[in-house]
PDB file of C-alpha atoms in Angstrom:
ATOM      1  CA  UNK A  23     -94.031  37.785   4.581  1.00  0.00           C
ATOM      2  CA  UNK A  24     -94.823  40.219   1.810  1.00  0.00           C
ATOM      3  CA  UNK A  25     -92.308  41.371  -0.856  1.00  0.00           C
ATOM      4  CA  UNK A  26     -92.227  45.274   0.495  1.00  0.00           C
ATOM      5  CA  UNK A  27     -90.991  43.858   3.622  1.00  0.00           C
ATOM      6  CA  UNK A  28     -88.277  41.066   2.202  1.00  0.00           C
ATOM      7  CA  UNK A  29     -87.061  44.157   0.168  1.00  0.00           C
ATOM      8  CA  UNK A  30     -86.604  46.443   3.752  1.00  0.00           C
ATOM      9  CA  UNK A  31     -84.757  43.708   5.157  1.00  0.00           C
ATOM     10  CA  UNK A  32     -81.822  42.901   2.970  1.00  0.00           C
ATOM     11  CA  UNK A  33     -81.913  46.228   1.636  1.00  0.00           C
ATOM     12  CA  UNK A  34     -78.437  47.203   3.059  1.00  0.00           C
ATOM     13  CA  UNK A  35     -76.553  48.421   0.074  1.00  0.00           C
ATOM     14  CA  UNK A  36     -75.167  51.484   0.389  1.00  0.00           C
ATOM     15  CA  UNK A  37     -74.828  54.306  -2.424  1.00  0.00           C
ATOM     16  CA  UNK A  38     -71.995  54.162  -4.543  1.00  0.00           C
ATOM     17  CA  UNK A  39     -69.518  56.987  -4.293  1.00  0.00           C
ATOM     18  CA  UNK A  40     -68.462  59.271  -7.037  1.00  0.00           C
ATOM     19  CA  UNK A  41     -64.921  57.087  -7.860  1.00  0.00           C
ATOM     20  CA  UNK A  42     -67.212  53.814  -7.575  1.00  0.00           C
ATOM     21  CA  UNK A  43     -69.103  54.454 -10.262  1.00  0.00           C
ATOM     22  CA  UNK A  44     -66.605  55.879 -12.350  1.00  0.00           C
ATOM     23  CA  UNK A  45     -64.909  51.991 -12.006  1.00  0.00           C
ATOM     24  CA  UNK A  46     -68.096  50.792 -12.543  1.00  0.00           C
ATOM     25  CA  UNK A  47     -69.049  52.439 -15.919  1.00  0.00           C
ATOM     26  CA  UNK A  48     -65.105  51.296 -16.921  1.00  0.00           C
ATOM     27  CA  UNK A  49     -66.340  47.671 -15.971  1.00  0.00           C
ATOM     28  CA  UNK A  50     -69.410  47.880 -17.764  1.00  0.00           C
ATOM     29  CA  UNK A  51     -67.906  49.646 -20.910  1.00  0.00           C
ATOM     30  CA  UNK A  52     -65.326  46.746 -20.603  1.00  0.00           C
ATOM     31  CA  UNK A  53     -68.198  43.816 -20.915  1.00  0.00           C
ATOM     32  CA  UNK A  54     -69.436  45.544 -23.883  1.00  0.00           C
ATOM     33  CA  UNK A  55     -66.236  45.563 -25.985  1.00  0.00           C
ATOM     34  CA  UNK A  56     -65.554  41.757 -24.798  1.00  0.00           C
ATOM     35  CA  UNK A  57     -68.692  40.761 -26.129  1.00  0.00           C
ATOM     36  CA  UNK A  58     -67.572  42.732 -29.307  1.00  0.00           C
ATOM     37  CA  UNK A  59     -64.980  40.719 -29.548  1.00  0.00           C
ATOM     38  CA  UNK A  60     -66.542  37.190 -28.812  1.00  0.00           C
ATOM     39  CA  UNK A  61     -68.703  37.513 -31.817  1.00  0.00           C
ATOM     40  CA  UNK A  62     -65.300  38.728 -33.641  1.00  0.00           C
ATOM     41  CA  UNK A  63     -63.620  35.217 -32.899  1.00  0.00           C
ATOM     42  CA  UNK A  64     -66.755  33.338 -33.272  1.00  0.00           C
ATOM     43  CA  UNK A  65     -67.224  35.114 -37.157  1.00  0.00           C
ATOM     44  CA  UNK A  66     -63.545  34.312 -38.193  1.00  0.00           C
ATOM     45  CA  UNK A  67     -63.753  30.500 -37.084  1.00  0.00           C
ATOM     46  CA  UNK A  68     -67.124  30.268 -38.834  1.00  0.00           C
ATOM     47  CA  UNK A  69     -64.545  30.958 -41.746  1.00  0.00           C
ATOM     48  CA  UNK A  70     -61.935  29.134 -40.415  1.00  0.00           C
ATOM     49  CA  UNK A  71     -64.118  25.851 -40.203  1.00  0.00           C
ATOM     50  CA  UNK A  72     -65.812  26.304 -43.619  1.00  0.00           C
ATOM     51  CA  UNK A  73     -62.387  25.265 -44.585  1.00  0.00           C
ATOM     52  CA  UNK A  74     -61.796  21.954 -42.566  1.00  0.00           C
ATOM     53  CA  UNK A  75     -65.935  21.024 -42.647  1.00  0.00           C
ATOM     54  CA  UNK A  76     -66.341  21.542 -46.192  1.00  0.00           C
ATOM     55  CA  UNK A  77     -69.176  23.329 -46.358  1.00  0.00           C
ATOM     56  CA  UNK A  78     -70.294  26.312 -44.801  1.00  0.00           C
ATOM     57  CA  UNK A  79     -73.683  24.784 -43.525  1.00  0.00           C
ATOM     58  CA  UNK A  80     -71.928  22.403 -41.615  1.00  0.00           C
ATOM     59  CA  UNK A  81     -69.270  25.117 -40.271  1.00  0.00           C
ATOM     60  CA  UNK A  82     -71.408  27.104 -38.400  1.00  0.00           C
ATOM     61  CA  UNK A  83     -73.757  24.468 -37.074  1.00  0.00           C
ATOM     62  CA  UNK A  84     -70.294  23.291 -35.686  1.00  0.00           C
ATOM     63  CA  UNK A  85     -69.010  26.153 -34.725  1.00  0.00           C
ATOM     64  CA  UNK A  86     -72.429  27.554 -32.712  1.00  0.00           C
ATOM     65  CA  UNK A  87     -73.149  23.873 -31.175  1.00  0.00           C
ATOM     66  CA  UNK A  88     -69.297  24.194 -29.879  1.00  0.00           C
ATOM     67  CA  UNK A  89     -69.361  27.694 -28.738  1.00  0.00           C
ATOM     68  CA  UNK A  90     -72.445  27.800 -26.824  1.00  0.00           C
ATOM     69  CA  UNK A  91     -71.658  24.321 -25.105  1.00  0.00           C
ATOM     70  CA  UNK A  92     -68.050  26.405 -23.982  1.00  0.00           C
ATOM     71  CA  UNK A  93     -70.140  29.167 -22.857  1.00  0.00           C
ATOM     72  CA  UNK A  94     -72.430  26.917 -21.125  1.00  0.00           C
ATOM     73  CA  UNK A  95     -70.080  25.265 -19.002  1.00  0.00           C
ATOM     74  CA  UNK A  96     -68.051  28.107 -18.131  1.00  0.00           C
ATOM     75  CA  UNK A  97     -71.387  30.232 -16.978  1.00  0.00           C
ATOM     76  CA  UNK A  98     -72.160  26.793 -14.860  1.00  0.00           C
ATOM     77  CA  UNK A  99     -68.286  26.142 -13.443  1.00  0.00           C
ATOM     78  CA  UNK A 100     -67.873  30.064 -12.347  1.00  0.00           C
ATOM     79  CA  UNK A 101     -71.472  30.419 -11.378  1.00  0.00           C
ATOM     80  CA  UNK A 102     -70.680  28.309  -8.319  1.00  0.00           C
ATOM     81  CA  UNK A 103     -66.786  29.690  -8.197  1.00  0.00           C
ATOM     82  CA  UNK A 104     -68.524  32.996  -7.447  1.00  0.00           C
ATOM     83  CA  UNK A 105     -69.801  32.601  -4.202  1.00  0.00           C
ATOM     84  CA  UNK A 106     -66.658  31.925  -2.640  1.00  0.00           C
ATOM     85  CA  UNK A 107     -64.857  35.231  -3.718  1.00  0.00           C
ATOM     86  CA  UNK A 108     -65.348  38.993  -3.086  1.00  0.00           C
ATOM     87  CA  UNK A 109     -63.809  40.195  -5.974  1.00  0.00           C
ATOM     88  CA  UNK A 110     -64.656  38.988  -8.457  1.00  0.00           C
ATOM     89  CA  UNK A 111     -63.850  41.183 -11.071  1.00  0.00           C
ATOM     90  CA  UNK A 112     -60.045  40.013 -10.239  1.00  0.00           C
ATOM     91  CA  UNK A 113     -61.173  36.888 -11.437  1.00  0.00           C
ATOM     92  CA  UNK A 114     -62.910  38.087 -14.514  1.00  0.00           C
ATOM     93  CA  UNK A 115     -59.559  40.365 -15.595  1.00  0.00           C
ATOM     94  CA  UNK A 116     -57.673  36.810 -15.061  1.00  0.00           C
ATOM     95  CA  UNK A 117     -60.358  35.078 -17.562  1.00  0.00           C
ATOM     96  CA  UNK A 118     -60.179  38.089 -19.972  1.00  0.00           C
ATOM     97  CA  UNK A 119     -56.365  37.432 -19.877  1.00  0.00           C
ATOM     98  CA  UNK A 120     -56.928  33.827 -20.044  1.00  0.00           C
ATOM     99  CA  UNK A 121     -59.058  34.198 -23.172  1.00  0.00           C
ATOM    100  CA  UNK A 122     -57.048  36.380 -25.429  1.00  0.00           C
ATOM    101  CA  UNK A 123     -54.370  33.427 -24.885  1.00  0.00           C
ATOM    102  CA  UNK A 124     -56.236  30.908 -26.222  1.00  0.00           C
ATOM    103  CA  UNK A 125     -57.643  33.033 -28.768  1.00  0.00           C
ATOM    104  CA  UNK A 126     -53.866  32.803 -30.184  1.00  0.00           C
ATOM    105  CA  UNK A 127     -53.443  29.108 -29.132  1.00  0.00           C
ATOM    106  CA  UNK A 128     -56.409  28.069 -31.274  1.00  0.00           C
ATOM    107  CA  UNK A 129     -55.012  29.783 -34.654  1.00  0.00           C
ATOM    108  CA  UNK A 130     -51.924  27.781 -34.310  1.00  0.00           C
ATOM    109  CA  UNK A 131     -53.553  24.367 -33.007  1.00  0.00           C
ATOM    110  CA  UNK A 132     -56.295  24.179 -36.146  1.00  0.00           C
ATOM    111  CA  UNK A 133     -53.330  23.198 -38.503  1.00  0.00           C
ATOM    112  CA  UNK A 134     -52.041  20.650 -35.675  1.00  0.00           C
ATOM    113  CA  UNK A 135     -55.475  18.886 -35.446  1.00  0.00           C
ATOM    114  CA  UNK A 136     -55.997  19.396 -39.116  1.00  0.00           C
ATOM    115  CA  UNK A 137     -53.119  17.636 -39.940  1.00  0.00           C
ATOM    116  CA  UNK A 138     -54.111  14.787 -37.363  1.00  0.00           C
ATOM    117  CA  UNK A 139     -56.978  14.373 -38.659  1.00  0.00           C
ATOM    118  CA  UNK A 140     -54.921  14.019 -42.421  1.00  0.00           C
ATOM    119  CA  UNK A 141     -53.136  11.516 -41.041  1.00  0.00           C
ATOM    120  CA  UNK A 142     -56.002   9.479 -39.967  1.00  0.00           C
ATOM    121  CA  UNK A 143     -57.966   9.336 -43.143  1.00  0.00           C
ATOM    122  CA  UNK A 144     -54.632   8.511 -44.642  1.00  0.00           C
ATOM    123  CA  UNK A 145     -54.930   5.173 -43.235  1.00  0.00           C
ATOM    124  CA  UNK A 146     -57.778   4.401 -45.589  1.00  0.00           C
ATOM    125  CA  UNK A 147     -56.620   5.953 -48.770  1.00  0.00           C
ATOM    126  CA  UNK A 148     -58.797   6.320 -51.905  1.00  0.00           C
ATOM    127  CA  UNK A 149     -58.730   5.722 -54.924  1.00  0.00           C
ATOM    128  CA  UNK A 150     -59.957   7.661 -58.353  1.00  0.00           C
ATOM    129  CA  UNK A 151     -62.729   5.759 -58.396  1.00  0.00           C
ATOM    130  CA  UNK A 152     -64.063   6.152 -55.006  1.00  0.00           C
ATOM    131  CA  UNK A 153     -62.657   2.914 -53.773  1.00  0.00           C
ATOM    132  CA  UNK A 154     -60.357   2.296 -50.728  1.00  0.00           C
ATOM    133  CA  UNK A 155     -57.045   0.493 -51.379  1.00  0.00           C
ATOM    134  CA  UNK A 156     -58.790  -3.323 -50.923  1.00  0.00           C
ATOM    135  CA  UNK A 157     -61.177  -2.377 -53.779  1.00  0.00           C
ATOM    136  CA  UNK A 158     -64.161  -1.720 -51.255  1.00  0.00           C
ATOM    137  CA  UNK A 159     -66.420   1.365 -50.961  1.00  0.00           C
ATOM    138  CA  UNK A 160     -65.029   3.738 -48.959  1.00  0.00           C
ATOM    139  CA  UNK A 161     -68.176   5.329 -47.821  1.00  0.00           C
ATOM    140  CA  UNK A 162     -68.992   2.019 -46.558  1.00  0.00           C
ATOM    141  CA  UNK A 163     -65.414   1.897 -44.353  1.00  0.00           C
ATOM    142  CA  UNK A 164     -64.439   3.863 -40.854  1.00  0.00           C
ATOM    143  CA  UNK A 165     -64.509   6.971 -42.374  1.00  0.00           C
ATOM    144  CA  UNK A 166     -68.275   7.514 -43.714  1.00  0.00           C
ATOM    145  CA  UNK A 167     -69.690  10.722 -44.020  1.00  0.00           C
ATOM    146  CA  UNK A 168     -71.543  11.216 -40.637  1.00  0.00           C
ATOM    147  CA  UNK A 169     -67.782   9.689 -39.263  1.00  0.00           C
ATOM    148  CA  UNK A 170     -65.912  11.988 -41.037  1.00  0.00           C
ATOM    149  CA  UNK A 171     -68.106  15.284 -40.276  1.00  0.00           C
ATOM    150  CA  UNK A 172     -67.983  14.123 -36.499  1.00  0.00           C
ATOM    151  CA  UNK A 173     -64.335  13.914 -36.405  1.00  0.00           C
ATOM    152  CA  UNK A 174     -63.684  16.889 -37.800  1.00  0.00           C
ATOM    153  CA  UNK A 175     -65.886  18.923 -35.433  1.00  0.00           C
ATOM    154  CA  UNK A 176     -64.490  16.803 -32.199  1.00  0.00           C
ATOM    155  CA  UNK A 177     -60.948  18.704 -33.623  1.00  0.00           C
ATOM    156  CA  UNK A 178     -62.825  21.723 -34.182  1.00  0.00           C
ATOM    157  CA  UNK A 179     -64.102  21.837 -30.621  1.00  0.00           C
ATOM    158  CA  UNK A 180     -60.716  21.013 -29.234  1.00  0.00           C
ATOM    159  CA  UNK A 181     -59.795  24.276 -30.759  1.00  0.00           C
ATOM    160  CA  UNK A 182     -63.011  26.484 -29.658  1.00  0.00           C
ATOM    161  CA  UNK A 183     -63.940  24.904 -26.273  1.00  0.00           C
ATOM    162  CA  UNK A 184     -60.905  26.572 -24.179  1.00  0.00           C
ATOM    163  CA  UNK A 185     -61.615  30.163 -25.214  1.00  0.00           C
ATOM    164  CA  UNK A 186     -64.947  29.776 -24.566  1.00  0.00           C
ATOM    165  CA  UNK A 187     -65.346  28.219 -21.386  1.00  0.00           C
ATOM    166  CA  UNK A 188     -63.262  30.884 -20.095  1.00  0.00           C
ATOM    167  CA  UNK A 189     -65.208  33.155 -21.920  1.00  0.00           C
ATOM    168  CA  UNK A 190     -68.367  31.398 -20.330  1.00  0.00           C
ATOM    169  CA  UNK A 191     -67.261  32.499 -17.307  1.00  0.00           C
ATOM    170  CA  UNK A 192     -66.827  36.171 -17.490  1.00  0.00           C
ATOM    171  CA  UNK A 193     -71.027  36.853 -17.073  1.00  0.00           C
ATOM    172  CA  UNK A 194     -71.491  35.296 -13.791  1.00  0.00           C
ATOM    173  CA  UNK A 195     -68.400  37.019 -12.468  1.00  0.00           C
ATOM    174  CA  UNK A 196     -69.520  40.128 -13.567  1.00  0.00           C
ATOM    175  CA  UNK A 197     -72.888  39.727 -12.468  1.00  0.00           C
ATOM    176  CA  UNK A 198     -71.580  38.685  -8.930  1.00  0.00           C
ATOM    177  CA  UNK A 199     -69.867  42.461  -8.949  1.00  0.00           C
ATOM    178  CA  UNK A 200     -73.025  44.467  -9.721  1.00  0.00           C
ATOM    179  CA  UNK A 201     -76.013  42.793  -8.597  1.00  0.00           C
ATOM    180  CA  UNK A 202     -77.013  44.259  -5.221  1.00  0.00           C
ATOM    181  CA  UNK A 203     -78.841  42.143  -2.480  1.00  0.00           C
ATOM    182  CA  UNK A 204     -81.698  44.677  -3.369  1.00  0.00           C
ATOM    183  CA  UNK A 205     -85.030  43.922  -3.936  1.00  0.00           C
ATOM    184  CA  UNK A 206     -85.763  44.475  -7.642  1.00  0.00           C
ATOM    185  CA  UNK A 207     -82.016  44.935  -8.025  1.00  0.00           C
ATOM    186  CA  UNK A 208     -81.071  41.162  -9.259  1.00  0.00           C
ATOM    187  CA  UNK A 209     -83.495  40.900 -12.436  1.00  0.00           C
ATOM    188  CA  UNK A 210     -82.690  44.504 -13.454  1.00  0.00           C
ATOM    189  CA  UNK A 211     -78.573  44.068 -13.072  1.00  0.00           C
ATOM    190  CA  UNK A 212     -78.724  40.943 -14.822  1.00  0.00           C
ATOM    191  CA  UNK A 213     -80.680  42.353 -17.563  1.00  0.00           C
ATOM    192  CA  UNK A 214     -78.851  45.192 -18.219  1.00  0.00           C
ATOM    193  CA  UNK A 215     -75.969  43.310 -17.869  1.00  0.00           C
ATOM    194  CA  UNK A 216     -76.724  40.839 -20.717  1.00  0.00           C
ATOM    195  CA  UNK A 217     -78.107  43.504 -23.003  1.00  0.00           C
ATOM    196  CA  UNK A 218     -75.118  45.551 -23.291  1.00  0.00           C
ATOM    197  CA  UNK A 219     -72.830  42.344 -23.569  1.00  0.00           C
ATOM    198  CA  UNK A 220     -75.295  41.846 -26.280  1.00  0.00           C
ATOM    199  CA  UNK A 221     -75.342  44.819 -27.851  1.00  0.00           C
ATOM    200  CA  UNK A 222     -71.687  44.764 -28.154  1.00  0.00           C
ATOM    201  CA  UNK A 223     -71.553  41.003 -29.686  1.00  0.00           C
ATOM    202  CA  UNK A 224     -74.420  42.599 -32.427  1.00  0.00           C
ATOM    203  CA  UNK A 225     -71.553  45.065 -33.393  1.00  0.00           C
ATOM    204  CA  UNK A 226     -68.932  42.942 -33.434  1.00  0.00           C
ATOM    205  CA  UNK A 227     -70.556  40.452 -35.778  1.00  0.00           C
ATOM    206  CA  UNK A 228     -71.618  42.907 -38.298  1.00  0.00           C
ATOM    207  CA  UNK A 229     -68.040  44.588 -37.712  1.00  0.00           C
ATOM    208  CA  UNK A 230     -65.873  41.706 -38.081  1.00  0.00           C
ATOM    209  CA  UNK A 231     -67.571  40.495 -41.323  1.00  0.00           C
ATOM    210  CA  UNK A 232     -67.969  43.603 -43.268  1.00  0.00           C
ATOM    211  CA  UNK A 233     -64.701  45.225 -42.749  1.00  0.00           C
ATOM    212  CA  UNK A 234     -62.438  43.284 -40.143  1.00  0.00           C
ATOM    213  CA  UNK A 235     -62.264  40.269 -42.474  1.00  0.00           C
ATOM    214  CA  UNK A 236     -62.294  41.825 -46.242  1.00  0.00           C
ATOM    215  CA  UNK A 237     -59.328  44.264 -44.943  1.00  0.00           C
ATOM    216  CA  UNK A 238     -57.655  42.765 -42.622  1.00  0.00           C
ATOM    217  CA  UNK A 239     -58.124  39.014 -42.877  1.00  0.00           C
ATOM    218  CA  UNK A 240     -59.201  36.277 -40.842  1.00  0.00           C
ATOM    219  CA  UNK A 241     -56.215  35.011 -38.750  1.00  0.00           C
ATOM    220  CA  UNK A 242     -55.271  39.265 -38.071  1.00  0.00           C
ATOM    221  CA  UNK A 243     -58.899  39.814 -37.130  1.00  0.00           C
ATOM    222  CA  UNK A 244     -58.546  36.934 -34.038  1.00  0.00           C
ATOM    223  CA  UNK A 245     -55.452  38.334 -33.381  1.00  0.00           C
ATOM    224  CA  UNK A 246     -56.859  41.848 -32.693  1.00  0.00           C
ATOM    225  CA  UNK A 247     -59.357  40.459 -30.624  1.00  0.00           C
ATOM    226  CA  UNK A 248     -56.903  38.507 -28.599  1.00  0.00           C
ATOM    227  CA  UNK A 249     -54.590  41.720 -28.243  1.00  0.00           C
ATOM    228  CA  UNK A 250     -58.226  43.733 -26.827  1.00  0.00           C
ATOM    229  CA  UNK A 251     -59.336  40.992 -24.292  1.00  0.00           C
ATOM    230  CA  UNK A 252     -55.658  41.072 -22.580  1.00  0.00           C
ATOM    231  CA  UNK A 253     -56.050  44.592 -22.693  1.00  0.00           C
ATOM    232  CA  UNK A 254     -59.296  44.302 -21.420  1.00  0.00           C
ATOM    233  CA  UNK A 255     -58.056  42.066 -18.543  1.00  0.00           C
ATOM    234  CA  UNK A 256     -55.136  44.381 -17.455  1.00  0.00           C
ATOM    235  CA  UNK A 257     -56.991  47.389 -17.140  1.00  0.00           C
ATOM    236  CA  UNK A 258     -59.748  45.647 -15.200  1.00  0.00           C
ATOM    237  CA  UNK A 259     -56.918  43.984 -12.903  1.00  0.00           C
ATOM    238  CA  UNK A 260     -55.169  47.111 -12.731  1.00  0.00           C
ATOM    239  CA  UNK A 261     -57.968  48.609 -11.037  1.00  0.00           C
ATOM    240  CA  UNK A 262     -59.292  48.610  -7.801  1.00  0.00           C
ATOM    241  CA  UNK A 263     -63.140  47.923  -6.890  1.00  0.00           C
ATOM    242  CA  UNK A 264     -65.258  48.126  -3.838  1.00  0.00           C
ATOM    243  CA  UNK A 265     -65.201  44.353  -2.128  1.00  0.00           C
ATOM    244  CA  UNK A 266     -68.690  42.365  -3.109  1.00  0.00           C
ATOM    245  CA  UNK A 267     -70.689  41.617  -0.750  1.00  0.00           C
ATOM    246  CA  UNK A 268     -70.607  37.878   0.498  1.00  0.00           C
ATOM    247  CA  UNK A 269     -72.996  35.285  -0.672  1.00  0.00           C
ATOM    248  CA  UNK A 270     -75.840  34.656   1.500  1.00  0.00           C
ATOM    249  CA  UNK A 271     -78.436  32.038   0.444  1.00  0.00           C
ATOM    250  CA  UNK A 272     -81.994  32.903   1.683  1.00  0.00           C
ATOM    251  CA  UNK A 273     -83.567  30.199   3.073  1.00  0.00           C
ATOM    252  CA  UNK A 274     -87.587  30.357   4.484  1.00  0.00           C
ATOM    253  CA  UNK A 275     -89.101  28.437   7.029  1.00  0.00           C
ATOM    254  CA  UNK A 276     -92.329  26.101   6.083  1.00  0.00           C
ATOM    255  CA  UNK A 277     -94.740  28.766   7.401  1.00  0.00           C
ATOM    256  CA  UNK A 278     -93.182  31.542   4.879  1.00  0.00           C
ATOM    257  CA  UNK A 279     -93.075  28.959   1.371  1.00  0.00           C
ATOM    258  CA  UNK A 280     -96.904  28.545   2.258  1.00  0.00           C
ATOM    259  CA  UNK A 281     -97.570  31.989   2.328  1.00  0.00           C
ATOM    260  CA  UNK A 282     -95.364  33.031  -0.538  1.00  0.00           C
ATOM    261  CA  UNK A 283     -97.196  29.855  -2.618  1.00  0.00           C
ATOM    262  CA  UNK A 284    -100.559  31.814  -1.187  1.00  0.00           C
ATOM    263  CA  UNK A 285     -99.951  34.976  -2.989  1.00  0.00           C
ATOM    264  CA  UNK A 286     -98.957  33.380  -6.315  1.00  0.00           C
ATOM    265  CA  UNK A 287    -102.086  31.384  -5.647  1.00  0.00           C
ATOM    266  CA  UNK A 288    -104.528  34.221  -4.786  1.00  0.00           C
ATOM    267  CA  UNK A 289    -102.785  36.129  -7.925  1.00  0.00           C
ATOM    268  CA  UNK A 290    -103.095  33.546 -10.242  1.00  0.00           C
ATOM    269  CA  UNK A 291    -106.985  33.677  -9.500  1.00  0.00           C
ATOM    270  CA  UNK A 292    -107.060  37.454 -10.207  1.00  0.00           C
ATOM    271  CA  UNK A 293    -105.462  36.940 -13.496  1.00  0.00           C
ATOM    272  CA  UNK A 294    -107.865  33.925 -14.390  1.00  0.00           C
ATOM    273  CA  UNK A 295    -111.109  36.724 -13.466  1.00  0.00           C
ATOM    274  CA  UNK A 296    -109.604  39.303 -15.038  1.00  0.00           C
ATOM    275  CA  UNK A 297    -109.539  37.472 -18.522  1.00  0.00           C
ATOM    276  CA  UNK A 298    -112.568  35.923 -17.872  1.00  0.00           C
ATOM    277  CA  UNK A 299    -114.618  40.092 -17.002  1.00  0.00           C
ATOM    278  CA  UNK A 300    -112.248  40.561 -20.699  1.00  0.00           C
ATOM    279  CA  UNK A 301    -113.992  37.867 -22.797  1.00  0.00           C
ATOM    280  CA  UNK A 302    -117.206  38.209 -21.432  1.00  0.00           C
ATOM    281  CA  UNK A 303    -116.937  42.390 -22.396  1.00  0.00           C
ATOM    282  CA  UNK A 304    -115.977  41.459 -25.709  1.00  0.00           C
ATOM    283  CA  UNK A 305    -118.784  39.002 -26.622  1.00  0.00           C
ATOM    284  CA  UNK A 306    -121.256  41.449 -24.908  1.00  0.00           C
ATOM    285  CA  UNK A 307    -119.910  43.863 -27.298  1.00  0.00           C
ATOM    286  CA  UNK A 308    -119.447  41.586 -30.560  1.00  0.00           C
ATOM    287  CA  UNK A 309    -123.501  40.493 -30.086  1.00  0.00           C
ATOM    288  CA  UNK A 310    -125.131  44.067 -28.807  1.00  0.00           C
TER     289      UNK A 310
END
């Protein structure tokens, strides 16, 4: 089965009206300003964790490692969550919601875990010379360096990994909106999708620490962020969107893989002739 007629069969998607795309530019314009404010929150607890890590080279390897492990699991939990719903942007306005939450949560919970982790290291307390209480090395006791360092960013992540998982999980649910059972329609959507989200994370980073931060301050800068992804997630809830379309896995008979591995096959060799006519014209032409 060639591609031209796979793209004829499951084209079925119909053209959006006038007040559909008008909700769908909203959506889109809304995916930019979240990411906007993702990179907002991720700038300020780069700060934030200079603070309880030490050092700032340590902070942000901390803070990325944690951030894109959140993102990764919520793109993976609510990549399979969105085949059971047709509307998902109700979901996403729920995780927007969900997100500016724990955006607040987490300022108030660093001190809490901060102050565990104080208590902890209390138990082997140091002395002026760099020796615990029994006279001993302390680098040499429970809480070495590497120790230490990991503790600190287990309680950072405790304060990072709920905003971001629900953040993680906004991109698949949008996706599941706007990509189109449509031929060249999936790579295209998805694309686009991640480029403006992009785009908008690119702003909010150079944003956040240029004038956000220096003006405003760190804690008031994650709070403004908060306060725009609920907004975010009423106005997207508040609206009212054209159903998705329901998930249907494509699935091809033995007789169809063999002929789709054919083509690849058949193309590959094209490509491997092509470069080979290439060198061959350029050595003719190096040597005439």
């Amino acid at each position: 089965m060639s591609s031209e007629a796979l793209t004829t069969e499951i084209d079925v998607t119909d053209q959006p009206s006038a007040e559909t795309r008008r909700q769908n530019r909203i959506a889109l314009l809304a995916f930019v300003i979240s990411g906007f404010f993702a990179l907002v929150y991720e700038v300020c607890w780069i700060r934030k964790s200079s603070l309880v890590m030490g050092t700032t080279v340590h902070a942000v390897s901390t803070v990325l490692a944690v951030f894109f492990l959140g993102l990764a699991l919520g793109n993976a939990y609510f990549g399979r969550k969105t085949r059971h719903t047709t509307e998902p942007l109700k979901l996403y306005a729920k995780l927007e919601v969900a997100t500016g939450i724990l955006l607040v949560v987490s300022v108030f919970l660093l001190p809490l875990v901060d102050s565990l982790y104080g208590m902890i290291y209390a138990t082997e307390p140091l002395t002026a010379s760099g020796e615990d209480a029994a006279g001993g090395v302390a680098q040499t006791g429970v809480f070495s360096t590497i120790l230490s360092r990991s503790m600190r960013a287990l309680l950072i992540a405790i304060c990072l990994l709920p905003p971001t998982f629900t953040m993680g999980g906004t991109l698949p649910l949008i996706t599941r909106h706007f990509v189109r059972s449509n031929g060249q329609g999936i790579l295209h959507s998805v694309g686009w999708l991640y480029a403006l989200n992009t785009i908008g994370a690119a702003v909010g980073t150079a944003v956040c620490g240029f004038f956000l931060m220096p003006l405003l301050g760190v804690n008031t800068s994650i709070y403004i962020a908060a306060a725009g992804y609920i907004a975010i997630g009423a106005l997207i809830y508040s609206m009212k969107f054209q159903a998705s379309e329901e998930y249907i896995e494509i699935q091809f008979d033995d007789e169809e893989d063999e002929e789709w591995e054919n083509e690849d096959e058949e193309e590959e060799e094209e490509e491997e002739e092509d470069e080979e006519r290439t060198t061959s014209f350029l050595v003719q032409s190096m040597f005439a």
